[in-house]
Structure formats: structure tokens, C-alpha cells
PDB file of C-alpha atoms in Angstrom:
ATOM      1  CA  MET A  27      92.034-110.461 -66.051  1.00 45.00           C
ATOM      2  CA  LYS A  28      90.526-112.286 -63.152  1.00 44.00           C
ATOM      3  CA  LYS A  29      92.739-110.284 -60.842  1.00 46.00           C
ATOM      4  CA  ASN A  30      91.477-107.015 -62.328  1.00 48.00           C
ATOM      5  CA  ARG A  31      87.834-108.121 -61.851  1.00 49.00           C
ATOM      6  CA  LYS A  32      88.585-108.994 -58.260  1.00 50.00           C
ATOM      7  CA  ASN A  33      90.121-105.570 -57.595  1.00 50.00           C
ATOM      8  CA  LEU A  34      87.190-103.848 -59.291  1.00 47.00           C
ATOM      9  CA  ALA A  35      84.773-105.758 -57.070  1.00 49.00           C
ATOM     10  CA  LEU A  36      86.686-104.734 -53.973  1.00 48.00           C
ATOM     11  CA  LEU A  37      86.648-101.109 -55.076  1.00 49.00           C
ATOM     12  CA  LEU A  38      82.910-101.211 -55.660  1.00 47.00           C
ATOM     13  CA  LEU A  39      82.359-102.786 -52.191  1.00 46.00           C
ATOM     14  CA  ALA A  40      84.494-100.137 -50.532  1.00 46.00           C
ATOM     15  CA  ALA A  41      82.620 -97.369 -52.342  1.00 43.00           C
ATOM     16  CA  SER A  42      79.321 -98.859 -51.247  1.00 49.00           C
ATOM     17  CA  LEU A  43      80.476 -98.996 -47.639  1.00 42.00           C
ATOM     18  CA  LEU A  44      81.676 -95.368 -47.769  1.00 40.00           C
ATOM     19  CA  ALA A  45      78.379 -94.246 -49.225  1.00 45.00           C
ATOM     20  CA  GLY A  46      76.489 -96.031 -46.446  1.00 44.00           C
ATOM     21  CA  CYS A  47      78.607 -94.403 -43.748  1.00 36.00           C
ATOM     22  CA  ALA A  48      78.109 -90.994 -45.306  1.00 41.00           C
ATOM     23  CA  ALA A  49      74.348 -91.527 -45.446  1.00 40.00           C
ATOM     24  CA  GLN A  50      74.286 -92.660 -41.820  1.00 44.00           C
ATOM     25  CA  SER A  51      76.367 -89.631 -40.805  1.00 42.00           C
ATOM     26  CA  ASN A  52      74.062 -87.324 -42.683  1.00 43.00           C
ATOM     27  CA  SER A  53      71.039 -88.990 -41.040  1.00 42.00           C
ATOM     28  CA  GLN A  54      72.543 -88.609 -37.552  1.00 44.00           C
ATOM     29  CA  SER A  55      73.447 -84.980 -38.290  1.00 42.00           C
ATOM     30  CA  SER A  56      69.916 -84.332 -39.504  1.00 42.00           C
ATOM     31  CA  GLN A  57      68.447 -85.976 -36.390  1.00 44.00           C
ATOM     32  CA  SER A  58      70.774 -83.976 -34.144  1.00 44.00           C
ATOM     33  CA  SER A  59      69.812 -80.762 -35.914  1.00 45.00           C
ATOM     34  CA  GLN A  60      66.135 -81.646 -35.543  1.00 47.00           C
ATOM     35  CA  VAL A  61      66.537 -82.360 -31.823  1.00 37.00           C
ATOM     36  CA  LYS A  62      68.364 -79.053 -31.336  1.00 45.00           C
ATOM     37  CA  SER A  63      65.607 -77.244 -33.233  1.00 45.00           C
ATOM     38  CA  GLU A  64      62.924 -78.901 -31.131  1.00 45.00           C
ATOM     39  CA  LYS A  65      64.761 -78.027 -27.910  1.00 46.00           C
ATOM     40  CA  LYS A  66      65.144 -74.433 -29.072  1.00 48.00           C
ATOM     41  CA  ALA A  67      61.424 -74.261 -29.856  1.00 44.00           C
ATOM     42  CA  GLU A  68      60.579 -75.742 -26.453  1.00 48.00           C
ATOM     43  CA  SER A  69      62.866 -73.208 -24.765  1.00 49.00           C
ATOM     44  CA  LYS A  70      61.164 -70.339 -26.593  1.00 48.00           C
ATOM     45  CA  ALA A  71      57.729 -71.695 -25.681  1.00 46.00           C
ATOM     46  CA  SER A  72      58.793 -72.078 -22.037  1.00 46.00           C
ATOM     47  CA  SER A  73      60.131 -68.505 -21.989  1.00 47.00           C
ATOM     48  CA  LYS A  74      56.893 -67.192 -23.486  1.00 48.00           C
ATOM     49  CA  SER A  75      54.854 -69.175 -20.944  1.00 49.00           C
ATOM     50  CA  ALA A  76      56.973 -67.861 -18.057  1.00 46.00           C
ATOM     51  CA  ALA A  77      56.626 -64.307 -19.378  1.00 45.00           C
ATOM     52  CA  LYS A  78      52.853 -64.711 -19.666  1.00 49.00           C
ATOM     53  CA  SER A  79      52.696 -66.182 -16.137  1.00 49.00           C
ATOM     54  CA  ALA A  80      54.773 -63.324 -14.734  1.00 43.00           C
ATOM     55  CA  ALA A  81      52.602 -60.768 -16.511  1.00 44.00           C
ATOM     56  CA  SER A  82      49.438 -62.480 -15.261  1.00 48.00           C
ATOM     57  CA  SER A  83      50.830 -62.543 -11.723  1.00 49.00           C
ATOM     58  CA  ALA A  84      51.736 -58.857 -11.943  1.00 42.00           C
ATOM     59  CA  VAL A  85      48.238 -57.968 -13.165  1.00 43.00           C
ATOM     60  CA  SER A  86      46.676 -60.103 -10.420  1.00 48.00           C
ATOM     61  CA  SER A  87      48.885 -58.467  -7.794  1.00 48.00           C
ATOM     62  CA  THR A  88      48.007 -55.011  -9.101  1.00 45.00           C
ATOM     63  CA  LYS A  89      44.287 -55.850  -9.034  1.00 47.00           C
ATOM     64  CA  SER A  90      44.607 -57.263  -5.496  1.00 47.00           C
ATOM     65  CA  SER A  91      46.478 -54.164  -4.300  1.00 47.00           C
ATOM     66  CA  SER A  92      43.909 -51.958  -5.992  1.00 47.00           C
ATOM     67  CA  SER A  93      41.084 -53.930  -4.338  1.00 49.00           C
ATOM     68  CA  ARG A  94      42.700 -53.616  -0.902  1.00 53.00           C
ATOM     69  CA  ALA A  95      43.303 -49.927  -1.414  1.00 46.00           C
ATOM     70  CA  SER A  96      39.685 -49.507  -2.531  1.00 47.00           C
ATOM     71  CA  SER A  97      38.414 -51.396   0.552  1.00 48.00           C
ATOM     72  CA  LYS A  98      40.581 -49.309   2.868  1.00 50.00           C
ATOM     73  CA  SER A  99      39.427 -46.133   1.164  1.00 50.00           C
ATOM     74  CA  ALA A 100      35.768 -47.192   1.505  1.00 42.00           C
ATOM     75  CA  ALA A 101      36.239 -48.060   5.198  1.00 43.00           C
ATOM     76  CA  SER A 102      38.017 -44.761   5.796  1.00 48.00           C
ATOM     77  CA  SER A 103      35.231 -42.862   4.020  1.00 47.00           C
ATOM     78  CA  SER A 104      32.626 -44.698   6.109  1.00 46.00           C
ATOM     79  CA  GLN A 105      34.455 -43.836   9.341  1.00 52.00           C
ATOM     80  CA  ARG A 106      34.691 -40.189   8.297  1.00 57.00           C
ATOM     81  CA  ALA A 107      30.975 -40.149   7.472  1.00 55.00           C
ATOM     82  CA  ASP A 108      30.143 -41.660  10.886  1.00 60.00           C
ATOM     83  CA  ALA A 109      32.352 -39.126  12.669  1.00 63.00           C
ATOM     84  CA  ASN A 110      30.839 -36.315  10.600  1.00 89.00           C
ATOM     85  CA  ARG A 111      27.323 -37.361  11.658  1.00 94.00           C
ATOM     86  CA  MET A 112      28.209 -37.110  15.355  1.00 96.00           C
ATOM     87  CA  GLY A 113      29.994 -33.840  14.662  1.00 95.00           C
ATOM     88  CA  THR A 114      27.081 -32.398  12.713  1.00 96.00           C
ATOM     89  CA  LEU A 115      24.482 -33.325  15.338  1.00 97.00           C
ATOM     90  CA  THR A 116      26.698 -32.071  18.176  1.00 97.00           C
ATOM     91  CA  SER A 117      27.221 -28.746  16.395  1.00 97.00           C
ATOM     92  CA  GLN A 118      23.458 -28.374  16.127  1.00 98.00           C
ATOM     93  CA  LEU A 119      23.079 -29.238  19.810  1.00 97.00           C
ATOM     94  CA  ARG A 120      25.582 -26.560  20.835  1.00 97.00           C
ATOM     95  CA  VAL A 121      23.345 -23.977  19.198  1.00 97.00           C
ATOM     96  CA  LYS A 122      20.237 -25.311  20.964  1.00 97.00           C
ATOM     97  CA  LEU A 123      21.943 -25.881  24.349  1.00 98.00           C
ATOM     98  CA  PRO A 124      24.628 -23.183  24.663  1.00 96.00           C
ATOM     99  CA  GLY A 125      27.096 -23.704  27.502  1.00 95.00           C
ATOM    100  CA  MET A 126      26.305 -27.385  28.048  1.00 98.00           C
ATOM    101  CA  LEU A 127      29.239 -29.803  28.022  1.00 97.00           C
ATOM    102  CA  LEU A 128      28.779 -32.322  25.198  1.00 98.00           C
ATOM    103  CA  PRO A 129      30.791 -35.345  23.977  1.00 98.00           C
ATOM    104  CA  ALA A 130      32.384 -35.176  20.530  1.00 96.00           C
ATOM    105  CA  THR A 131      32.532 -38.995  20.260  1.00 96.00           C
ATOM    106  CA  ASP A 132      29.479 -41.262  20.203  1.00 97.00           C
ATOM    107  CA  GLY A 133      31.341 -44.091  21.983  1.00 96.00           C
ATOM    108  CA  LEU A 134      29.874 -46.751  19.706  1.00 95.00           C
ATOM    109  CA  GLY A 135      31.657 -49.735  18.248  1.00 88.00           C
ATOM    110  CA  GLN A 136      29.106 -49.972  15.430  1.00 89.00           C
ATOM    111  CA  GLY A 137      25.919 -48.270  14.297  1.00 91.00           C
ATOM    112  CA  SER A 138      27.359 -44.756  14.127  1.00 94.00           C
ATOM    113  CA  SER A 139      25.871 -44.170  10.674  1.00 95.00           C
ATOM    114  CA  ASN A 140      22.376 -44.494  12.197  1.00 97.00           C
ATOM    115  CA  LEU A 141      23.126 -42.413  15.288  1.00 97.00           C
ATOM    116  CA  ASN A 142      20.156 -40.320  16.368  1.00 98.00           C
ATOM    117  CA  ILE A 143      19.913 -37.607  19.011  1.00 98.00           C
ATOM    118  CA  ARG A 144      16.994 -35.887  20.678  1.00 98.00           C
ATOM    119  CA  TYR A 145      16.910 -33.483  23.613  1.00 98.00           C
ATOM    120  CA  THR A 146      14.666 -31.684  26.055  1.00 98.00           C
ATOM    121  CA  SER A 147      15.428 -28.373  27.699  1.00 98.00           C
ATOM    122  CA  SER A 148      14.021 -26.235  30.508  1.00 97.00           C
ATOM    123  CA  SER A 149      15.257 -23.531  32.843  1.00 96.00           C
ATOM    124  CA  SER A 150      16.412 -26.151  35.370  1.00 97.00           C
ATOM    125  CA  GLN A 151      17.862 -28.922  33.208  1.00 98.00           C
ATOM    126  CA  ASN A 152      18.900 -30.188  29.776  1.00 98.00           C
ATOM    127  CA  VAL A 153      18.632 -33.849  28.798  1.00 98.00           C
ATOM    128  CA  VAL A 154      20.217 -35.372  25.664  1.00 98.00           C
ATOM    129  CA  TYR A 155      19.275 -38.869  24.462  1.00 98.00           C
ATOM    130  CA  TYR A 156      21.628 -40.865  22.210  1.00 98.00           C
ATOM    131  CA  SER A 157      20.240 -43.850  20.286  1.00 97.00           C
ATOM    132  CA  VAL A 158      20.814 -46.003  17.205  1.00 97.00           C
ATOM    133  CA  GLY A 159      17.856 -46.368  14.855  1.00 96.00           C
ATOM    134  CA  ASN A 160      17.056 -48.098  11.582  1.00 96.00           C
ATOM    135  CA  SER A 161      17.991 -44.945   9.684  1.00 96.00           C
ATOM    136  CA  PRO A 162      19.571 -41.556  10.414  1.00 97.00           C
ATOM    137  CA  LEU A 163      17.019 -38.940  11.436  1.00 98.00           C
ATOM    138  CA  ALA A 164      17.181 -35.212  11.939  1.00 98.00           C
ATOM    139  CA  LEU A 165      17.953 -33.823  15.391  1.00 98.00           C
ATOM    140  CA  ASN A 166      14.885 -34.122  17.635  1.00 98.00           C
ATOM    141  CA  ASP A 167      12.817 -35.959  15.038  1.00 98.00           C
ATOM    142  CA  SER A 168       9.660 -37.159  16.803  1.00 97.00           C
ATOM    143  CA  ARG A 169      10.336 -40.769  15.756  1.00 98.00           C
ATOM    144  CA  ILE A 170      13.508 -40.904  17.879  1.00 98.00           C
ATOM    145  CA  ALA A 171      11.390 -41.015  21.057  1.00 97.00           C
ATOM    146  CA  SER A 172      10.466 -44.644  20.250  1.00 97.00           C
ATOM    147  CA  GLU A 173      14.133 -45.709  20.152  1.00 97.00           C
ATOM    148  CA  LYS A 174      15.867 -47.055  23.253  1.00 96.00           C
ATOM    149  CA  PRO A 175      18.721 -44.705  24.185  1.00 97.00           C
ATOM    150  CA  TYR A 176      22.124 -46.264  24.735  1.00 97.00           C
ATOM    151  CA  ALA A 177      23.205 -43.160  26.658  1.00 98.00           C
ATOM    152  CA  VAL A 178      21.515 -40.227  28.375  1.00 98.00           C
ATOM    153  CA  LEU A 179      23.379 -37.047  29.368  1.00 98.00           C
ATOM    154  CA  THR A 180      21.711 -34.720  31.874  1.00 98.00           C
ATOM    155  CA  GLU A 181      22.723 -31.273  33.069  1.00 98.00           C
ATOM    156  CA  LYS A 182      20.994 -29.924  36.161  1.00 98.00           C
ATOM    157  CA  LYS A 183      21.542 -26.186  36.292  1.00 97.00           C
ATOM    158  CA  ASN A 184      22.043 -23.787  39.211  1.00 95.00           C
ATOM    159  CA  VAL A 185      22.251 -26.559  41.806  1.00 95.00           C
ATOM    160  CA  ALA A 186      22.518 -25.370  45.417  1.00 92.00           C
ATOM    161  CA  ASP A 187      23.511 -28.726  46.965  1.00 92.00           C
ATOM    162  CA  ALA A 188      25.455 -30.857  44.493  1.00 94.00           C
ATOM    163  CA  SER A 189      26.426 -33.529  47.034  1.00 93.00           C
ATOM    164  CA  SER A 190      22.866 -34.805  47.372  1.00 90.00           C
ATOM    165  CA  LEU A 191      22.721 -35.487  43.635  1.00 95.00           C
ATOM    166  CA  ILE A 192      26.217 -36.889  43.258  1.00 97.00           C
ATOM    167  CA  ASN A 193      26.024 -39.450  46.079  1.00 94.00           C
ATOM    168  CA  TYR A 194      29.777 -39.755  46.616  1.00 97.00           C
ATOM    169  CA  GLN A 195      30.738 -42.653  48.939  1.00 97.00           C
ATOM    170  CA  GLU A 196      33.502 -42.124  51.466  1.00 96.00           C
ATOM    171  CA  PRO A 197      36.000 -45.016  51.819  1.00 95.00           C
ATOM    172  CA  LYS A 198      34.584 -47.728  54.091  1.00 93.00           C
ATOM    173  CA  THR A 199      36.365 -49.242  57.080  1.00 93.00           C
ATOM    174  CA  GLY A 200      35.737 -52.412  59.059  1.00 95.00           C
ATOM    175  CA  LEU A 201      34.593 -54.364  55.971  1.00 97.00           C
ATOM    176  CA  PRO A 202      36.240 -57.288  54.144  1.00 96.00           C
ATOM    177  CA  ALA A 203      39.025 -56.035  51.882  1.00 97.00           C
ATOM    178  CA  VAL A 204      39.115 -57.053  48.216  1.00 97.00           C
ATOM    179  CA  LYS A 205      42.207 -56.637  46.036  1.00 97.00           C
ATOM    180  CA  ILE A 206      41.191 -55.135  42.685  1.00 97.00           C
ATOM    181  CA  ALA A 207      44.681 -54.421  41.346  1.00 96.00           C
ATOM    182  CA  SER A 208      48.226 -54.589  42.680  1.00 94.00           C
ATOM    183  CA  ASN A 209      47.910 -51.110  44.184  1.00 95.00           C
ATOM    184  CA  VAL A 210      44.116 -50.775  44.556  1.00 97.00           C
ATOM    185  CA  THR A 211      42.065 -52.368  47.319  1.00 97.00           C
ATOM    186  CA  GLY A 212      38.332 -52.038  47.846  1.00 98.00           C
ATOM    187  CA  THR A 213      35.792 -53.160  50.402  1.00 98.00           C
ATOM    188  CA  GLU A 214      32.824 -55.477  50.018  1.00 97.00           C
ATOM    189  CA  GLU A 215      29.501 -55.686  51.833  1.00 97.00           C
ATOM    190  CA  GLY A 216      26.148 -57.364  51.297  1.00 94.00           C
ATOM    191  CA  ALA A 217      22.705 -55.815  51.616  1.00 90.00           C
ATOM    192  CA  ALA A 218      19.181 -56.555  50.369  1.00 89.00           C
ATOM    193  CA  GLY A 219      20.159 -59.480  48.144  1.00 94.00           C
ATOM    194  CA  SER A 220      23.105 -57.654  46.574  1.00 97.00           C
ATOM    195  CA  THR A 221      26.863 -57.421  47.037  1.00 97.00           C
ATOM    196  CA  TYR A 222      28.497 -53.991  46.820  1.00 98.00           C
ATOM    197  CA  LEU A 223      32.199 -53.608  46.032  1.00 98.00           C
ATOM    198  CA  GLN A 224      33.595 -50.097  46.545  1.00 98.00           C
ATOM    199  CA  PHE A 225      36.950 -48.461  45.847  1.00 98.00           C
ATOM    200  CA  ASN A 226      38.070 -44.819  45.704  1.00 97.00           C
ATOM    201  CA  GLN A 227      40.440 -42.971  43.395  1.00 96.00           C
ATOM    202  CA  GLY A 228      41.132 -39.272  43.898  1.00 94.00           C
ATOM    203  CA  GLN A 229      37.869 -37.310  43.966  1.00 94.00           C
ATOM    204  CA  TRP A 230      35.887 -40.302  42.715  1.00 97.00           C
ATOM    205  CA  SER A 231      34.096 -43.148  44.480  1.00 98.00           C
ATOM    206  CA  PHE A 232      33.370 -46.314  42.476  1.00 98.00           C
ATOM    207  CA  VAL A 233      30.629 -48.737  43.515  1.00 98.00           C
ATOM    208  CA  VAL A 234      29.785 -51.998  41.733  1.00 98.00           C
ATOM    209  CA  ARG A 235      26.542 -53.758  42.620  1.00 98.00           C
ATOM    210  CA  ALA A 236      26.032 -57.460  41.875  1.00 97.00           C
ATOM    211  CA  SER A 237      22.789 -59.405  42.319  1.00 96.00           C
ATOM    212  CA  ASN A 238      23.136 -62.414  44.622  1.00 95.00           C
ATOM    213  CA  VAL A 239      19.860 -63.821  43.290  1.00 93.00           C
ATOM    214  CA  GLN A 240      21.297 -63.903  39.750  1.00 93.00           C
ATOM    215  CA  GLY A 241      24.585 -65.339  40.979  1.00 94.00           C
ATOM    216  CA  GLN A 242      26.588 -62.267  39.922  1.00 96.00           C
ATOM    217  CA  LYS A 243      30.055 -61.381  41.232  1.00 97.00           C
ATOM    218  CA  PRO A 244      31.203 -57.748  41.471  1.00 97.00           C
ATOM    219  CA  LEU A 245      34.982 -58.255  41.222  1.00 98.00           C
ATOM    220  CA  PRO A 246      35.342 -58.854  37.448  1.00 97.00           C
ATOM    221  CA  THR A 247      33.286 -55.723  36.734  1.00 98.00           C
ATOM    222  CA  ALA A 248      35.271 -53.732  39.299  1.00 98.00           C
ATOM    223  CA  LYS A 249      38.537 -54.743  37.618  1.00 98.00           C
ATOM    224  CA  LYS A 250      37.195 -53.673  34.213  1.00 98.00           C
ATOM    225  CA  LEU A 251      35.932 -50.408  35.691  1.00 98.00           C
ATOM    226  CA  LEU A 252      39.323 -49.594  37.190  1.00 98.00           C
ATOM    227  CA  ALA A 253      41.072 -50.415  33.886  1.00 98.00           C
ATOM    228  CA  LEU A 254      38.734 -48.098  31.968  1.00 98.00           C
ATOM    229  CA  TYR A 255      39.324 -45.302  34.477  1.00 98.00           C
ATOM    230  CA  GLN A 256      43.085 -45.711  34.136  1.00 97.00           C
ATOM    231  CA  GLN A 257      42.812 -45.742  30.328  1.00 98.00           C
ATOM    232  CA  TYR A 258      40.316 -42.911  29.703  1.00 98.00           C
ATOM    233  CA  GLY A 259      40.135 -40.932  32.925  1.00 97.00           C
ATOM    234  CA  LEU A 260      37.028 -38.969  33.985  1.00 97.00           C
ATOM    235  CA  PRO A 261      35.960 -35.308  33.743  1.00 95.00           C
ATOM    236  CA  ASP A 262      37.820 -32.748  35.839  1.00 89.00           C
ATOM    237  CA  THR A 263      35.828 -31.890  38.925  1.00 88.00           C
ATOM    238  CA  ALA A 264      36.561 -29.887  42.050  1.00 78.00           C
ATOM    239  CA  ALA A 265      33.775 -31.681  43.928  1.00 90.00           C
ATOM    240  CA  LYS A 266      33.700 -35.270  45.059  1.00 96.00           C
ATOM    241  CA  SER A 267      31.990 -37.320  42.341  1.00 98.00           C
ATOM    242  CA  SER A 268      30.743 -40.855  41.792  1.00 98.00           C
ATOM    243  CA  VAL A 269      30.549 -43.842  39.481  1.00 98.00           C
ATOM    244  CA  ARG A 270      28.026 -46.617  40.013  1.00 98.00           C
ATOM    245  CA  VAL A 271      27.794 -49.761  37.879  1.00 98.00           C
ATOM    246  CA  ASP A 272      25.227 -52.542  38.138  1.00 97.00           C
ATOM    247  CA  VAL A 273      26.652 -55.825  36.835  1.00 96.00           C
ATOM    248  CA  GLY A 274      25.208 -56.826  33.470  1.00 89.00           C
ATOM    249  CA  GLU A 275      24.999 -54.791  30.279  1.00 83.00           C
ATOM    250  CA  SER A 276      22.032 -54.783  27.912  1.00 78.00           C
ATOM    251  CA  LEU A 277      20.536 -52.301  25.477  1.00 78.00           C
ATOM    252  CA  GLY A 278      18.426 -49.755  27.319  1.00 82.00           C
ATOM    253  CA  SER A 279      19.587 -50.905  30.770  1.00 89.00           C
ATOM    254  CA  LEU A 280      21.645 -47.737  31.447  1.00 96.00           C
ATOM    255  CA  ASN A 281      23.440 -49.663  34.211  1.00 97.00           C
ATOM    256  CA  THR A 282      26.434 -47.314  34.331  1.00 98.00           C
ATOM    257  CA  VAL A 283      25.818 -43.980  36.076  1.00 98.00           C
ATOM    258  CA  ILE A 284      28.551 -41.322  36.317  1.00 98.00           C
ATOM    259  CA  THR A 285      27.779 -38.095  38.202  1.00 98.00           C
ATOM    260  CA  TRP A 286      29.976 -35.034  38.743  1.00 97.00           C
ATOM    261  CA  ALA A 287      29.828 -31.270  39.278  1.00 96.00           C
ATOM    262  CA  LYS A 288      31.042 -28.538  36.946  1.00 95.00           C
ATOM    263  CA  GLY A 289      30.570 -24.977  38.163  1.00 93.00           C
ATOM    264  CA  SER A 290      26.987 -24.569  39.349  1.00 93.00           C
ATOM    265  CA  SER A 291      25.788 -27.535  37.264  1.00 96.00           C
ATOM    266  CA  VAL A 292      25.643 -31.228  38.069  1.00 97.00           C
ATOM    267  CA  TYR A 293      26.130 -33.574  35.138  1.00 98.00           C
ATOM    268  CA  GLN A 294      25.115 -37.200  34.919  1.00 98.00           C
ATOM    269  CA  LEU A 295      25.791 -39.691  32.131  1.00 98.00           C
ATOM    270  CA  LYS A 296      23.899 -42.970  32.069  1.00 98.00           C
ATOM    271  CA  SER A 297      24.898 -45.675  29.583  1.00 97.00           C
ATOM    272  CA  HIS A 298      24.151 -49.320  28.845  1.00 95.00           C
ATOM    273  CA  SER A 299      27.911 -49.875  28.371  1.00 96.00           C
ATOM    274  CA  THR A 300      30.594 -48.748  30.823  1.00 97.00           C
ATOM    275  CA  GLU A 301      33.205 -48.510  28.062  1.00 97.00           C
ATOM    276  CA  THR A 302      30.883 -46.409  25.901  1.00 97.00           C
ATOM    277  CA  ALA A 303      30.366 -44.017  28.802  1.00 98.00           C
ATOM    278  CA  PHE A 304      34.109 -43.584  29.344  1.00 98.00           C
ATOM    279  CA  LYS A 305      34.733 -43.007  25.627  1.00 98.00           C
ATOM    280  CA  MET A 306      32.042 -40.327  25.490  1.00 98.00           C
ATOM    281  CA  LEU A 307      33.292 -38.550  28.589  1.00 98.00           C
ATOM    282  CA  LYS A 308      36.871 -38.620  27.299  1.00 97.00           C
ATOM    283  CA  SER A 309      35.739 -36.350  24.416  1.00 97.00           C
ATOM    284  CA  LEU A 310      33.604 -34.040  26.575  1.00 96.00           C
ATOM    285  CA  ASN A 311      33.986 -30.332  25.923  1.00 94.00           C
TER     286      ASN A 311
END
């Protein structure tokens, strides 16, 4: 009897231990399942977040591209409008001054939208004034006369002696030589408080004047002048012609003077900027 009770007790203990193990196993399985579920949820959330980020980035990129395209389009439209203003005014000038050579380009780096033009005409000469105002005005509007021109183009008609107006300078000898470029040498001389540096290319003489009083040097300007000539060229001319530049550029100074002959006319372009003058003459027709 005692032996049977002892066996029964052992059986009950074993059953209790088995039940505990099963409960623990079920608990671990449940925890594992919960962890897997949480990881799966996190993975889905991460995927959604990445998708949203990618979509946001794509939208941002599209907006940025659209903005750049819009800016480029606006700049292009502005450039076309500026070019159209010069073209419109020049077309009107051709009607008023038939036969006169005129530039198709204003030569400006900025301010083209407010380009203004006025002119005077007589039997002996035509004069065209180019300026930049506070607003665009009609051709020959009376208010343009108060604006400082950045360039002035003159045509003297039916000229008997062009050489006296052109003032071409023959190459000098017996003066100090100055190297302007590897294959271009000029001469330098001083007179009346100024230093003159001259060089010649083809039918053209180039003279740069620098003020000794202001401590100016002609060589840097001469180098720039030669570079502009090599880049843009100058109008075709059968007669000997000239370019004169006073060192120092400022609005209204008209320090660059280019004079040449075409047929029976003598043309002269004055400009406050040497580069502007070359750009304008490059488009002359």
C-alpha cells in the first residue's frame, strides 16, 4: 500500500514537471511569435518610410528640375526680348537712314532691355546715339537727349579727303620697341604729359594714350586691344584706318575711337568701352 502511494506521488510529480515544461515551451513559442510579428511590422513600416522618402525625393527632384527649366526659359525669353529691342530699333533706323551701315548687336553686357536710340541726319552726315535709360523709349524720343550715350556712330557722307578724318598713323621708327604679343611689337613715345604706344596690323593703326599725370601705363590696354582685334576683327576697308584708345573707361567718356572709310563715306564709332565697340562693329551691316 505504501509502495503504491509512493509510485502515485512520483507519477504526480512527473506530470507536474511535464506540464511546467509544456507551459514554458508554449510561452517561449508565443514570445518568439510575438518577436517575429514585431520585426515583420517594423520591416513593413521601414519599407513604407523608404517608399515615402523615395517618392518625396522624386517630387523634390521634379520640382527642382521644373524650377531650373523655368529659370532657363525666363532667361532665354529675356535675352530674346533684349535682342528683339535692338532689332526693332535698328529696323526703324534703316528706314530713316537708308544706306547707312548699322550694328545689329548693342554690345552691352547688361541693360539691353532699356536700350534707347536717337539720331540726327543731314545731307552731309548721320549720327546715331546709343544709351541705356531708366525705361525703354521710342526711337528719337526727346527724353533720350538727356541720357549719356555709351556709343556714338557717325557717317560723314561724300567725303573728298578721307585720310584727314581717319588719321591713320604710319609705323614709327627710331623709337623704343615694346613687345605686345609674341609676334606683335609696337613703339612707345612720350609727349605733353602722355605716353603713346602704337602698333600696326594690316590696314589699321592702333594708338593707346596713357596719362603720365594719372600714373597710367599703355601696355595693358594695348594687349587687351590687340586681343579684341584678333577675336572680333574690324570692318573691311580699302583705305588705311585707325583705332585710338585713351586708357580708362567710364560711362560717357567715349575713350575708344574707331574710324574707317567705306565707299565715299567715312564712319566713326566712339564708345566708352573698347569691347563694346568691337562687338558692335562685328555685327555691322
